[in-house]
Amino acid sequence: MASKAGPGTYIGAIILAIIFFIPLWVLILIAFEPVRFTFGRVYPSFLPLGFTLKNIITSITTPGLYLGSSLLRSLEVAFMVGGIAIFLSIFAGYGLSKLTARVSNKIIVLLFLINMMPGLIISIPVASEFDKVGLYNNIVGVALAQELVVLPLSVFIVLGGFRGLPKDLENQARVDGAPFFTSFFRIILPLNRIAIMVAFLLSWMTSWDEFTYAVIIDPIAPSNSTFPVTLYNYVSRDLALDAATFALVATVPVLILTGFLMKYLKGQYLSGGMVV
Amino acid sequence: MSYTKLKLDNIYKSYGNKLVIRGLNLDVEDGEFLVVLGPSGMGKSTLLRVIVGIEELSGGRIVLDGKDISKLPPNKRDIAMVFQNYALYPNMTVYQNIAFPLKLAKVNEAGSYADSTKNSGTLRKLTKDEIHKKVMQIAETLKIADVLERNATQLSGGQKQRVALARCLVRDPKMFLLDEPLSNLDARVRYTARSELKKIQKELGYTFVYVTHDQSEAASLSDRVAVLRNGKIEQVSSYETIINKPKSKWLGDFVGDYPMNFIDGKLLGKEGYEIGFRNTWTKEASSGLTATVDFCQVTEDLYTVRATLSADSSDDGKEGKKVDVFESQDAPNTFHITMRVSKRYDVGDPITFQLLKYNLYKDGLLSDVVGH
């Protein structure tokens, strides 16, 4: 049983919450305060001194700023990354779960090895190869490149889910007369849905935030790049105000997804032990 | 007329280098309740898994109703099985669990089950109404109609066992395999479940192969008992026969409330044999074998005595005794006898008794019975 939360727990939680909340708070201040209270000051206040929607409206309506298109592009890429990740993870995870742990663990380590190389080093050859097959400057190309980042973890989570399922459930389904695919889709997959969902959401959020592959494989044209790249573009062009607004907008889907994820993000799902 | 339903023909199963089942032969008659009894680790569960097809056979043949099913996948074998942990689908309600095999079943036009091992005319799936009728019927029989809408995870052990049984019985397969289905139940429920299981099996004329390590289950449920030892069948016969005439010393030791007692044949003039007798095959007498009482337990006027043969009645006991893991843990020449006695015995008292009947063993195998 979890021990009772004492006052120390709450103080710790509050301090942590403040640390995590400060960046978001600064973003909110920049986005909703008149500029004279934020960028207009040498020492901007941490307390809100005024309220305006002008910043947001300007950022959205100014021609040449591409909030909508880059958000859309990011959404497309993120869903594609999540989709490809779980599609591959389901089959890879199921296959690995049938091997002995000794073998499958080694394969998992190999998968993670790719992530130990800096993304920049891998992204350049990837970009040049993608260019040959028409995946350069293409959302499918970005999505595929981002799979390099998300796939190991995604396979690991889904594999953990499969490993945690009692083997006799599958056996029972076969004995009950189910051909392999019926038992897989009717029994095995539904039972592992939580691990699959967690893998999807983590892949989605990783892609939403991913910069290295996106900036190298997708061009820096602001009209036509994913959200983090566009944001970087604005910051580097000294459009910090617009960047702040954008960042705030970009936080919304993450907050929503985190809300979903909170329900499932208990240690046991990541460690692979699934409660059925 | 009963005929051979299932024939296991010299089957082998190995995991890597480890042979679990080694050349096992067994015939299961139609409509019989066969209990496979054996200590743990002797390949009981593996045997069922091989028969049902979730473990691949390493050698030999499995013949069901005259057809070789050794190479068929489990879903084509038409054998139902209840796993030890029941394996209820946790993502389904009880109703859905029971209906699951029905949704997959193929029937011929008349609505009776098709033989999945051959093509017999046009097949169709069961309709929703047919499935519903069958589920309700089996639920009534097994008294689980009131929990049909519950999730499979919300049931008590006894209910889970019934649901697993219902799911197994509902589709009318050729035979049933049960892997220690009662071992997870508490004693009270186990007794009821045991008698219900036997009743259902007899009423519907089903063929059951039931694996257990519990001898009281073997005694109360079985038509025949097959004792498994080291991946082979040691003896197949009625439980009484195995108790009274175990084919080997190992069996005598393994089966029964008390291990069979073994003493040197010289004591009764049977040179070269070992005498095996059960604790109940004795009576108090003025002459016969004499032993020293080590321990005495009284139940009404029956005394169960653990005794050691007196030194003067035996000069043997240690030499050439084969050590077997499953042999009695007691010291040599120590045995249990249960009998009506004329007086109360104390520890250290001499006790004289005769054997009403006994078996003679040579080289660990039964060679003759006396007094049966």
PDB file of N, CA, C and O in Angstrom, chain A residues 37-101:
ATOM      1  N   PHE A  37       4.656  45.786 -20.717  1.00  0.00           N
ATOM      2  CA  PHE A  37       4.923  45.132 -19.421  1.00  0.00           C
ATOM      3  C   PHE A  37       5.905  43.978 -19.552  1.00  0.00           C
ATOM      4  O   PHE A  37       6.402  43.468 -18.570  1.00  0.00           O
ATOM      5  N   THR A  38       6.138  43.516 -20.779  1.00  0.00           N
ATOM      6  CA  THR A  38       7.012  42.351 -20.932  1.00  0.00           C
ATOM      7  C   THR A  38       8.323  42.715 -21.604  1.00  0.00           C
ATOM      8  O   THR A  38       9.291  43.045 -20.938  1.00  0.00           O
ATOM      9  N   PHE A  39       8.308  42.762 -22.939  1.00  0.00           N
ATOM     10  CA  PHE A  39       9.557  43.085 -23.648  1.00  0.00           C
ATOM     11  C   PHE A  39       9.937  44.544 -23.450  1.00  0.00           C
ATOM     12  O   PHE A  39      11.083  44.905 -23.616  1.00  0.00           O
ATOM     13  N   GLY A  40       8.967  45.363 -23.099  1.00  0.00           N
ATOM     14  CA  GLY A  40       9.243  46.788 -22.904  1.00  0.00           C
ATOM     15  C   GLY A  40       9.991  47.068 -21.614  1.00  0.00           C
ATOM     16  O   GLY A  40      10.410  48.193 -21.367  1.00  0.00           O
ATOM     17  N   ARG A  41      10.122  46.085 -20.758  1.00  0.00           N
ATOM     18  CA  ARG A  41      10.766  46.326 -19.465  1.00  0.00           C
ATOM     19  C   ARG A  41      12.091  45.592 -19.373  1.00  0.00           C
ATOM     20  O   ARG A  41      12.268  44.529 -19.980  1.00  0.00           O
ATOM     21  N   VAL A  42      12.987  46.129 -18.569  1.00  0.00           N
ATOM     22  CA  VAL A  42      14.239  45.423 -18.329  1.00  0.00           C
ATOM     23  C   VAL A  42      13.989  44.266 -17.367  1.00  0.00           C
ATOM     24  O   VAL A  42      14.491  43.168 -17.553  1.00  0.00           O
ATOM     25  N   TYR A  43      13.180  44.544 -16.338  1.00  0.00           N
ATOM     26  CA  TYR A  43      12.848  43.493 -15.379  1.00  0.00           C
ATOM     27  C   TYR A  43      11.346  43.274 -15.371  1.00  0.00           C
ATOM     28  O   TYR A  43      10.637  43.887 -14.572  1.00  0.00           O
ATOM     29  N   PRO A  44      10.838  42.436 -16.269  1.00  0.00           N
ATOM     30  CA  PRO A  44       9.379  42.241 -16.324  1.00  0.00           C
ATOM     31  C   PRO A  44       8.877  41.600 -15.030  1.00  0.00           C
ATOM     32  O   PRO A  44       9.578  40.796 -14.414  1.00  0.00           O
ATOM     33  N   SER A  45       7.682  41.979 -14.620  1.00  0.00           N
ATOM     34  CA  SER A  45       7.107  41.457 -13.377  1.00  0.00           C
ATOM     35  C   SER A  45       6.595  40.039 -13.594  1.00  0.00           C
ATOM     36  O   SER A  45       6.171  39.673 -14.685  1.00  0.00           O
ATOM     37  N   PHE A  46       6.626  39.287 -12.498  1.00  0.00           N
ATOM     38  CA  PHE A  46       6.062  37.937 -12.563  1.00  0.00           C
ATOM     39  C   PHE A  46       4.570  37.942 -12.332  1.00  0.00           C
ATOM     40  O   PHE A  46       3.897  36.921 -12.477  1.00  0.00           O
ATOM     41  N   LEU A  47       4.043  39.090 -11.912  1.00  0.00           N
ATOM     42  CA  LEU A  47       2.604  39.173 -11.698  1.00  0.00           C
ATOM     43  C   LEU A  47       1.978  39.815 -12.921  1.00  0.00           C
ATOM     44  O   LEU A  47       2.562  40.707 -13.526  1.00  0.00           O
ATOM     45  N   PRO A  48       0.803  39.399 -13.314  1.00  0.00           N
ATOM     46  CA  PRO A  48       0.148  39.996 -14.484  1.00  0.00           C
ATOM     47  C   PRO A  48      -0.264  41.433 -14.186  1.00  0.00           C
ATOM     48  O   PRO A  48      -0.873  41.708 -13.146  1.00  0.00           O
ATOM     49  N   LEU A  49       0.140  42.367 -15.060  1.00  0.00           N
ATOM     50  CA  LEU A  49      -0.160  43.780 -14.829  1.00  0.00           C
ATOM     51  C   LEU A  49      -1.237  44.286 -15.781  1.00  0.00           C
ATOM     52  O   LEU A  49      -1.778  45.361 -15.575  1.00  0.00           O
ATOM     53  N   GLY A  50      -1.499  43.507 -16.820  1.00  0.00           N
ATOM     54  CA  GLY A  50      -2.531  43.941 -17.754  1.00  0.00           C
ATOM     55  C   GLY A  50      -2.951  42.738 -18.591  1.00  0.00           C
ATOM     56  O   GLY A  50      -2.345  41.676 -18.514  1.00  0.00           O
ATOM     57  N   PHE A  51      -4.024  42.912 -19.363  1.00  0.00           N
ATOM     58  CA  PHE A  51      -4.493  41.798 -20.183  1.00  0.00           C
ATOM     59  C   PHE A  51      -4.845  42.296 -21.572  1.00  0.00           C
ATOM     60  O   PHE A  51      -5.490  43.328 -21.721  1.00  0.00           O
ATOM     61  N   THR A  52      -4.397  41.575 -22.583  1.00  0.00           N
ATOM     62  CA  THR A  52      -4.756  41.942 -23.942  1.00  0.00           C
ATOM     63  C   THR A  52      -4.784  40.693 -24.823  1.00  0.00           C
ATOM     64  O   THR A  52      -4.057  39.743 -24.573  1.00  0.00           O
ATOM     65  N   LEU A  53      -5.649  40.704 -25.818  1.00  0.00           N
ATOM     66  CA  LEU A  53      -5.666  39.619 -26.801  1.00  0.00           C
ATOM     67  C   LEU A  53      -4.986  40.058 -28.092  1.00  0.00           C
ATOM     68  O   LEU A  53      -4.914  39.303 -29.045  1.00  0.00           O
ATOM     69  N   LYS A  54      -4.475  41.324 -28.069  1.00  0.00           N
ATOM     70  CA  LYS A  54      -3.921  41.913 -29.286  1.00  0.00           C
ATOM     71  C   LYS A  54      -2.763  41.081 -29.844  1.00  0.00           C
ATOM     72  O   LYS A  54      -2.678  40.852 -31.053  1.00  0.00           O
ATOM     73  N   ASN A  55      -1.890  40.623 -28.946  1.00  0.00           N
ATOM     74  CA  ASN A  55      -0.723  39.840 -29.380  1.00  0.00           C
ATOM     75  C   ASN A  55      -1.155  38.622 -30.173  1.00  0.00           C
ATOM     76  O   ASN A  55      -0.640  38.336 -31.251  1.00  0.00           O
ATOM     77  N   ILE A  56      -2.108  37.899 -29.599  1.00  0.00           N
ATOM     78  CA  ILE A  56      -2.567  36.677 -30.235  1.00  0.00           C
ATOM     79  C   ILE A  56      -3.158  36.982 -31.603  1.00  0.00           C
ATOM     80  O   ILE A  56      -2.820  36.359 -32.619  1.00  0.00           O
ATOM     81  N   ILE A  57      -4.049  37.976 -31.603  1.00  0.00           N
ATOM     82  CA  ILE A  57      -4.732  38.322 -32.858  1.00  0.00           C
ATOM     83  C   ILE A  57      -3.723  38.733 -33.916  1.00  0.00           C
ATOM     84  O   ILE A  57      -3.775  38.270 -35.062  1.00  0.00           O
ATOM     85  N   THR A  58      -2.751  39.564 -33.536  1.00  0.00           N
ATOM     86  CA  THR A  58      -1.730  40.001 -34.485  1.00  0.00           C
ATOM     87  C   THR A  58      -0.957  38.799 -35.032  1.00  0.00           C
ATOM     88  O   THR A  58      -0.732  38.680 -36.227  1.00  0.00           O
ATOM     89  N   SER A  59      -0.567  37.911 -34.100  1.00  0.00           N
ATOM     90  CA  SER A  59       0.222  36.759 -34.538  1.00  0.00           C
ATOM     91  C   SER A  59      -0.532  35.911 -35.545  1.00  0.00           C
ATOM     92  O   SER A  59       0.047  35.380 -36.490  1.00  0.00           O
ATOM     93  N   ILE A  60      -1.827  35.790 -35.321  1.00  0.00           N
ATOM     94  CA  ILE A  60      -2.587  34.919 -36.208  1.00  0.00           C
ATOM     95  C   ILE A  60      -2.896  35.596 -37.532  1.00  0.00           C
ATOM     96  O   ILE A  60      -2.870  34.962 -38.589  1.00  0.00           O
ATOM     97  N   THR A  61      -3.166  36.908 -37.475  1.00  0.00           N
ATOM     98  CA  THR A  61      -3.662  37.579 -38.685  1.00  0.00           C
ATOM     99  C   THR A  61      -2.557  38.165 -39.549  1.00  0.00           C
ATOM    100  O   THR A  61      -2.795  38.453 -40.717  1.00  0.00           O
ATOM    101  N   THR A  62      -1.377  38.392 -39.005  1.00  0.00           N
ATOM    102  CA  THR A  62      -0.319  38.997 -39.809  1.00  0.00           C
ATOM    103  C   THR A  62       0.014  38.095 -41.002  1.00  0.00           C
ATOM    104  O   THR A  62       0.287  36.912 -40.818  1.00  0.00           O
ATOM    105  N   PRO A  63      -0.020  38.639 -42.224  1.00  0.00           N
ATOM    106  CA  PRO A  63       0.369  37.824 -43.367  1.00  0.00           C
ATOM    107  C   PRO A  63       1.855  37.474 -43.247  1.00  0.00           C
ATOM    108  O   PRO A  63       2.632  38.254 -42.714  1.00  0.00           O
ATOM    109  N   GLY A  64       2.222  36.312 -43.690  1.00  0.00           N
ATOM    110  CA  GLY A  64       3.621  35.901 -43.616  1.00  0.00           C
ATOM    111  C   GLY A  64       3.925  35.136 -42.352  1.00  0.00           C
ATOM    112  O   GLY A  64       5.020  34.621 -42.192  1.00  0.00           O
ATOM    113  N   LEU A  65       2.961  35.030 -41.429  1.00  0.00           N
ATOM    114  CA  LEU A  65       3.157  34.172 -40.269  1.00  0.00           C
ATOM    115  C   LEU A  65       2.284  32.931 -40.478  1.00  0.00           C
ATOM    116  O   LEU A  65       1.120  33.044 -40.844  1.00  0.00           O
ATOM    117  N   TYR A  66       2.855  31.787 -40.236  1.00  0.00           N
ATOM    118  CA  TYR A  66       2.180  30.568 -40.689  1.00  0.00           C
ATOM    119  C   TYR A  66       1.813  29.641 -39.534  1.00  0.00           C
ATOM    120  O   TYR A  66       2.166  28.486 -39.493  1.00  0.00           O
ATOM    121  N   LEU A  67       1.090  30.200 -38.592  1.00  0.00           N
ATOM    122  CA  LEU A  67       0.680  29.403 -37.440  1.00  0.00           C
ATOM    123  C   LEU A  67      -0.130  28.189 -37.865  1.00  0.00           C
ATOM    124  O   LEU A  67       0.199  27.046 -37.556  1.00  0.00           O
ATOM    125  N   GLY A  68      -1.198  28.472 -38.626  1.00  0.00           N
ATOM    126  CA  GLY A  68      -2.124  27.406 -39.001  1.00  0.00           C
ATOM    127  C   GLY A  68      -1.467  26.304 -39.795  1.00  0.00           C
ATOM    128  O   GLY A  68      -1.567  25.133 -39.457  1.00  0.00           O
ATOM    129  N   SER A  69      -0.705  26.704 -40.834  1.00  0.00           N
ATOM    130  CA  SER A  69      -0.165  25.680 -41.718  1.00  0.00           C
ATOM    131  C   SER A  69       0.872  24.825 -41.011  1.00  0.00           C
ATOM    132  O   SER A  69       0.931  23.610 -41.197  1.00  0.00           O
ATOM    133  N   SER A  70       1.697  25.464 -40.145  1.00  0.00           N
ATOM    134  CA  SER A  70       2.716  24.649 -39.483  1.00  0.00           C
ATOM    135  C   SER A  70       2.086  23.771 -38.413  1.00  0.00           C
ATOM    136  O   SER A  70       2.540  22.636 -38.194  1.00  0.00           O
ATOM    137  N   LEU A  71       1.038  24.269 -37.754  1.00  0.00           N
ATOM    138  CA  LEU A  71       0.344  23.419 -36.782  1.00  0.00           C
ATOM    139  C   LEU A  71      -0.236  22.192 -37.475  1.00  0.00           C
ATOM    140  O   LEU A  71      -0.114  21.072 -36.999  1.00  0.00           O
ATOM    141  N   LEU A  72      -0.863  22.472 -38.625  1.00  0.00           N
ATOM    142  CA  LEU A  72      -1.479  21.385 -39.384  1.00  0.00           C
ATOM    143  C   LEU A  72      -0.431  20.347 -39.786  1.00  0.00           C
ATOM    144  O   LEU A  72      -0.622  19.148 -39.639  1.00  0.00           O
ATOM    145  N   ARG A  73       0.703  20.866 -40.256  1.00  0.00           N
ATOM    146  CA  ARG A  73       1.773  19.971 -40.695  1.00  0.00           C
ATOM    147  C   ARG A  73       2.295  19.137 -39.527  1.00  0.00           C
ATOM    148  O   ARG A  73       2.519  17.931 -39.649  1.00  0.00           O
ATOM    149  N   SER A  74       2.446  19.787 -38.380  1.00  0.00           N
ATOM    150  CA  SER A  74       2.908  19.060 -37.201  1.00  0.00           C
ATOM    151  C   SER A  74       1.920  17.969 -36.799  1.00  0.00           C
ATOM    152  O   SER A  74       2.312  16.865 -36.428  1.00  0.00           O
ATOM    153  N   LEU A  75       0.616  18.341 -36.873  1.00  0.00           N
ATOM    154  CA  LEU A  75      -0.408  17.357 -36.517  1.00  0.00           C
ATOM    155  C   LEU A  75      -0.322  16.154 -37.443  1.00  0.00           C
ATOM    156  O   LEU A  75      -0.351  15.006 -36.999  1.00  0.00           O
ATOM    157  N   GLU A  76      -0.208  16.431 -38.747  1.00  0.00           N
ATOM    158  CA  GLU A  76      -0.106  15.332 -39.722  1.00  0.00           C
ATOM    159  C   GLU A  76       1.072  14.428 -39.396  1.00  0.00           C
ATOM    160  O   GLU A  76       0.929  13.207 -39.336  1.00  0.00           O
ATOM    161  N   VAL A  77       2.227  15.071 -39.172  1.00  0.00           N
ATOM    162  CA  VAL A  77       3.428  14.286 -38.893  1.00  0.00           C
ATOM    163  C   VAL A  77       3.258  13.482 -37.607  1.00  0.00           C
ATOM    164  O   VAL A  77       3.546  12.284 -37.558  1.00  0.00           O
ATOM    165  N   ALA A  78       2.724  14.138 -36.566  1.00  0.00           N
ATOM    166  CA  ALA A  78       2.624  13.472 -35.263  1.00  0.00           C
ATOM    167  C   ALA A  78       1.718  12.248 -35.354  1.00  0.00           C
ATOM    168  O   ALA A  78       2.042  11.184 -34.825  1.00  0.00           O
ATOM    169  N   PHE A  79       0.570  12.406 -36.024  1.00  0.00           N
ATOM    170  CA  PHE A  79      -0.333  11.254 -36.134  1.00  0.00           C
ATOM    171  C   PHE A  79       0.290  10.146 -36.970  1.00  0.00           C
ATOM    172  O   PHE A  79       0.128   8.959 -36.695  1.00  0.00           O
ATOM    173  N   MET A  80       1.032  10.584 -38.013  1.00  0.00           N
ATOM    174  CA  MET A  80       1.685   9.582 -38.840  1.00  0.00           C
ATOM    175  C   MET A  80       2.735   8.831 -38.027  1.00  0.00           C
ATOM    176  O   MET A  80       2.809   7.594 -38.077  1.00  0.00           O
ATOM    177  N   VAL A  81       3.520   9.579 -37.251  1.00  0.00           N
ATOM    178  CA  VAL A  81       4.561   8.935 -36.426  1.00  0.00           C
ATOM    179  C   VAL A  81       3.915   7.968 -35.431  1.00  0.00           C
ATOM    180  O   VAL A  81       4.338   6.817 -35.306  1.00  0.00           O
ATOM    181  N   GLY A  82       2.861   8.445 -34.752  1.00  0.00           N
ATOM    182  CA  GLY A  82       2.191   7.576 -33.784  1.00  0.00           C
ATOM    183  C   GLY A  82       1.638   6.332 -34.450  1.00  0.00           C
ATOM    184  O   GLY A  82       1.798   5.214 -33.951  1.00  0.00           O
ATOM    185  N   GLY A  83       1.017   6.524 -35.599  1.00  0.00           N
ATOM    186  CA  GLY A  83       0.405   5.398 -36.303  1.00  0.00           C
ATOM    187  C   GLY A  83       1.430   4.381 -36.760  1.00  0.00           C
ATOM    188  O   GLY A  83       1.285   3.186 -36.484  1.00  0.00           O
ATOM    189  N   ILE A  84       2.475   4.874 -37.433  1.00  0.00           N
ATOM    190  CA  ILE A  84       3.516   3.948 -37.900  1.00  0.00           C
ATOM    191  C   ILE A  84       4.163   3.255 -36.710  1.00  0.00           C
ATOM    192  O   ILE A  84       4.409   2.045 -36.734  1.00  0.00           O
ATOM    193  N   ALA A  85       4.395   4.034 -35.640  1.00  0.00           N
ATOM    194  CA  ALA A  85       5.075   3.458 -34.469  1.00  0.00           C
ATOM    195  C   ALA A  85       4.271   2.303 -33.902  1.00  0.00           C
ATOM    196  O   ALA A  85       4.827   1.227 -33.651  1.00  0.00           O
ATOM    197  N   ILE A  86       2.953   2.484 -33.704  1.00  0.00           N
ATOM    198  CA  ILE A  86       2.234   1.361 -33.084  1.00  0.00           C
ATOM    199  C   ILE A  86       2.050   0.219 -34.080  1.00  0.00           C
ATOM    200  O   ILE A  86       2.085  -0.936 -33.699  1.00  0.00           O
ATOM    201  N   PHE A  87       1.893   0.555 -35.347  1.00  0.00           N
ATOM    202  CA  PHE A  87       1.760  -0.518 -36.341  1.00  0.00           C
ATOM    203  C   PHE A  87       2.979  -1.443 -36.304  1.00  0.00           C
ATOM    204  O   PHE A  87       2.862  -2.659 -36.197  1.00  0.00           O
ATOM    205  N   LEU A  88       4.166  -0.801 -36.349  1.00  0.00           N
ATOM    206  CA  LEU A  88       5.390  -1.617 -36.327  1.00  0.00           C
ATOM    207  C   LEU A  88       5.609  -2.260 -34.960  1.00  0.00           C
ATOM    208  O   LEU A  88       6.033  -3.409 -34.860  1.00  0.00           O
ATOM    209  N   SER A  89       5.283  -1.501 -33.895  1.00  0.00           N
ATOM    210  CA  SER A  89       5.545  -2.016 -32.544  1.00  0.00           C
ATOM    211  C   SER A  89       4.694  -3.233 -32.235  1.00  0.00           C
ATOM    212  O   SER A  89       5.133  -4.147 -31.539  1.00  0.00           O
ATOM    213  N   ILE A  90       3.455  -3.241 -32.732  1.00  0.00           N
ATOM    214  CA  ILE A  90       2.574  -4.369 -32.443  1.00  0.00           C
ATOM    215  C   ILE A  90       3.177  -5.650 -32.997  1.00  0.00           C
ATOM    216  O   ILE A  90       3.278  -6.651 -32.298  1.00  0.00           O
ATOM    217  N   PHE A  91       3.623  -5.595 -34.236  1.00  0.00           N
ATOM    218  CA  PHE A  91       4.160  -6.818 -34.834  1.00  0.00           C
ATOM    219  C   PHE A  91       5.536  -7.145 -34.274  1.00  0.00           C
ATOM    220  O   PHE A  91       5.830  -8.293 -33.950  1.00  0.00           O
ATOM    221  N   ALA A  92       6.375  -6.081 -34.132  1.00  0.00           N
ATOM    222  CA  ALA A  92       7.705  -6.331 -33.568  1.00  0.00           C
ATOM    223  C   ALA A  92       7.579  -6.831 -32.135  1.00  0.00           C
ATOM    224  O   ALA A  92       8.224  -7.810 -31.743  1.00  0.00           O
ATOM    225  N   GLY A  93       6.723  -6.182 -31.356  1.00  0.00           N
ATOM    226  CA  GLY A  93       6.563  -6.540 -29.947  1.00  0.00           C
ATOM    227  C   GLY A  93       6.033  -7.948 -29.797  1.00  0.00           C
ATOM    228  O   GLY A  93       6.515  -8.720 -28.973  1.00  0.00           O
ATOM    229  N   TYR A  94       5.042  -8.295 -30.623  1.00  0.00           N
ATOM    230  CA  TYR A  94       4.472  -9.643 -30.522  1.00  0.00           C
ATOM    231  C   TYR A  94       5.515 -10.699 -30.883  1.00  0.00           C
ATOM    232  O   TYR A  94       5.669 -11.700 -30.185  1.00  0.00           O
ATOM    233  N   GLY A  95       6.235 -10.402 -31.965  1.00  0.00           N
ATOM    234  CA  GLY A  95       7.279 -11.342 -32.376  1.00  0.00           C
ATOM    235  C   GLY A  95       8.341 -11.508 -31.301  1.00  0.00           C
ATOM    236  O   GLY A  95       8.714 -12.618 -30.949  1.00  0.00           O
ATOM    237  N   LEU A  96       8.780 -10.371 -30.751  1.00  0.00           N
ATOM    238  CA  LEU A  96       9.823 -10.443 -29.719  1.00  0.00           C
ATOM    239  C   LEU A  96       9.322 -11.157 -28.475  1.00  0.00           C
ATOM    240  O   LEU A  96      10.080 -11.865 -27.810  1.00  0.00           O
ATOM    241  N   SER A  97       8.033 -10.985 -28.174  1.00  0.00           N
ATOM    242  CA  SER A  97       7.511 -11.623 -26.962  1.00  0.00           C
ATOM    243  C   SER A  97       7.513 -13.139 -27.092  1.00  0.00           C
ATOM    244  O   SER A  97       7.416 -13.854 -26.107  1.00  0.00           O
ATOM    245  N   LYS A  98       7.593 -13.630 -28.331  1.00  0.00           N
ATOM    246  CA  LYS A  98       7.618 -15.081 -28.528  1.00  0.00           C
ATOM    247  C   LYS A  98       9.029 -15.648 -28.398  1.00  0.00           C
ATOM    248  O   LYS A  98       9.211 -16.855 -28.333  1.00  0.00           O
ATOM    249  N   LEU A  99      10.025 -14.753 -28.433  1.00  0.00           N
ATOM    250  CA  LEU A  99      11.397 -15.228 -28.250  1.00  0.00           C
ATOM    251  C   LEU A  99      11.686 -15.320 -26.763  1.00  0.00           C
ATOM    252  O   LEU A  99      10.966 -14.782 -25.943  1.00  0.00           O
ATOM    253  N   THR A 100      12.770 -16.010 -26.432  1.00  0.00           N
ATOM    254  CA  THR A 100      13.156 -16.013 -25.026  1.00  0.00           C
ATOM    255  C   THR A 100      13.639 -14.619 -24.666  1.00  0.00           C
ATOM    256  O   THR A 100      14.149 -13.886 -25.508  1.00  0.00           O
ATOM    257  N   ALA A 101      13.458 -14.266 -23.400  1.00  0.00           N
ATOM    258  CA  ALA A 101      13.820 -12.913 -22.958  1.00  0.00           C
ATOM    259  C   ALA A 101      15.294 -12.621 -23.234  1.00  0.00           C
ATOM    260  O   ALA A 101      15.657 -11.489 -23.534  1.00  0.00           O
TER     261      ALA A 101
END
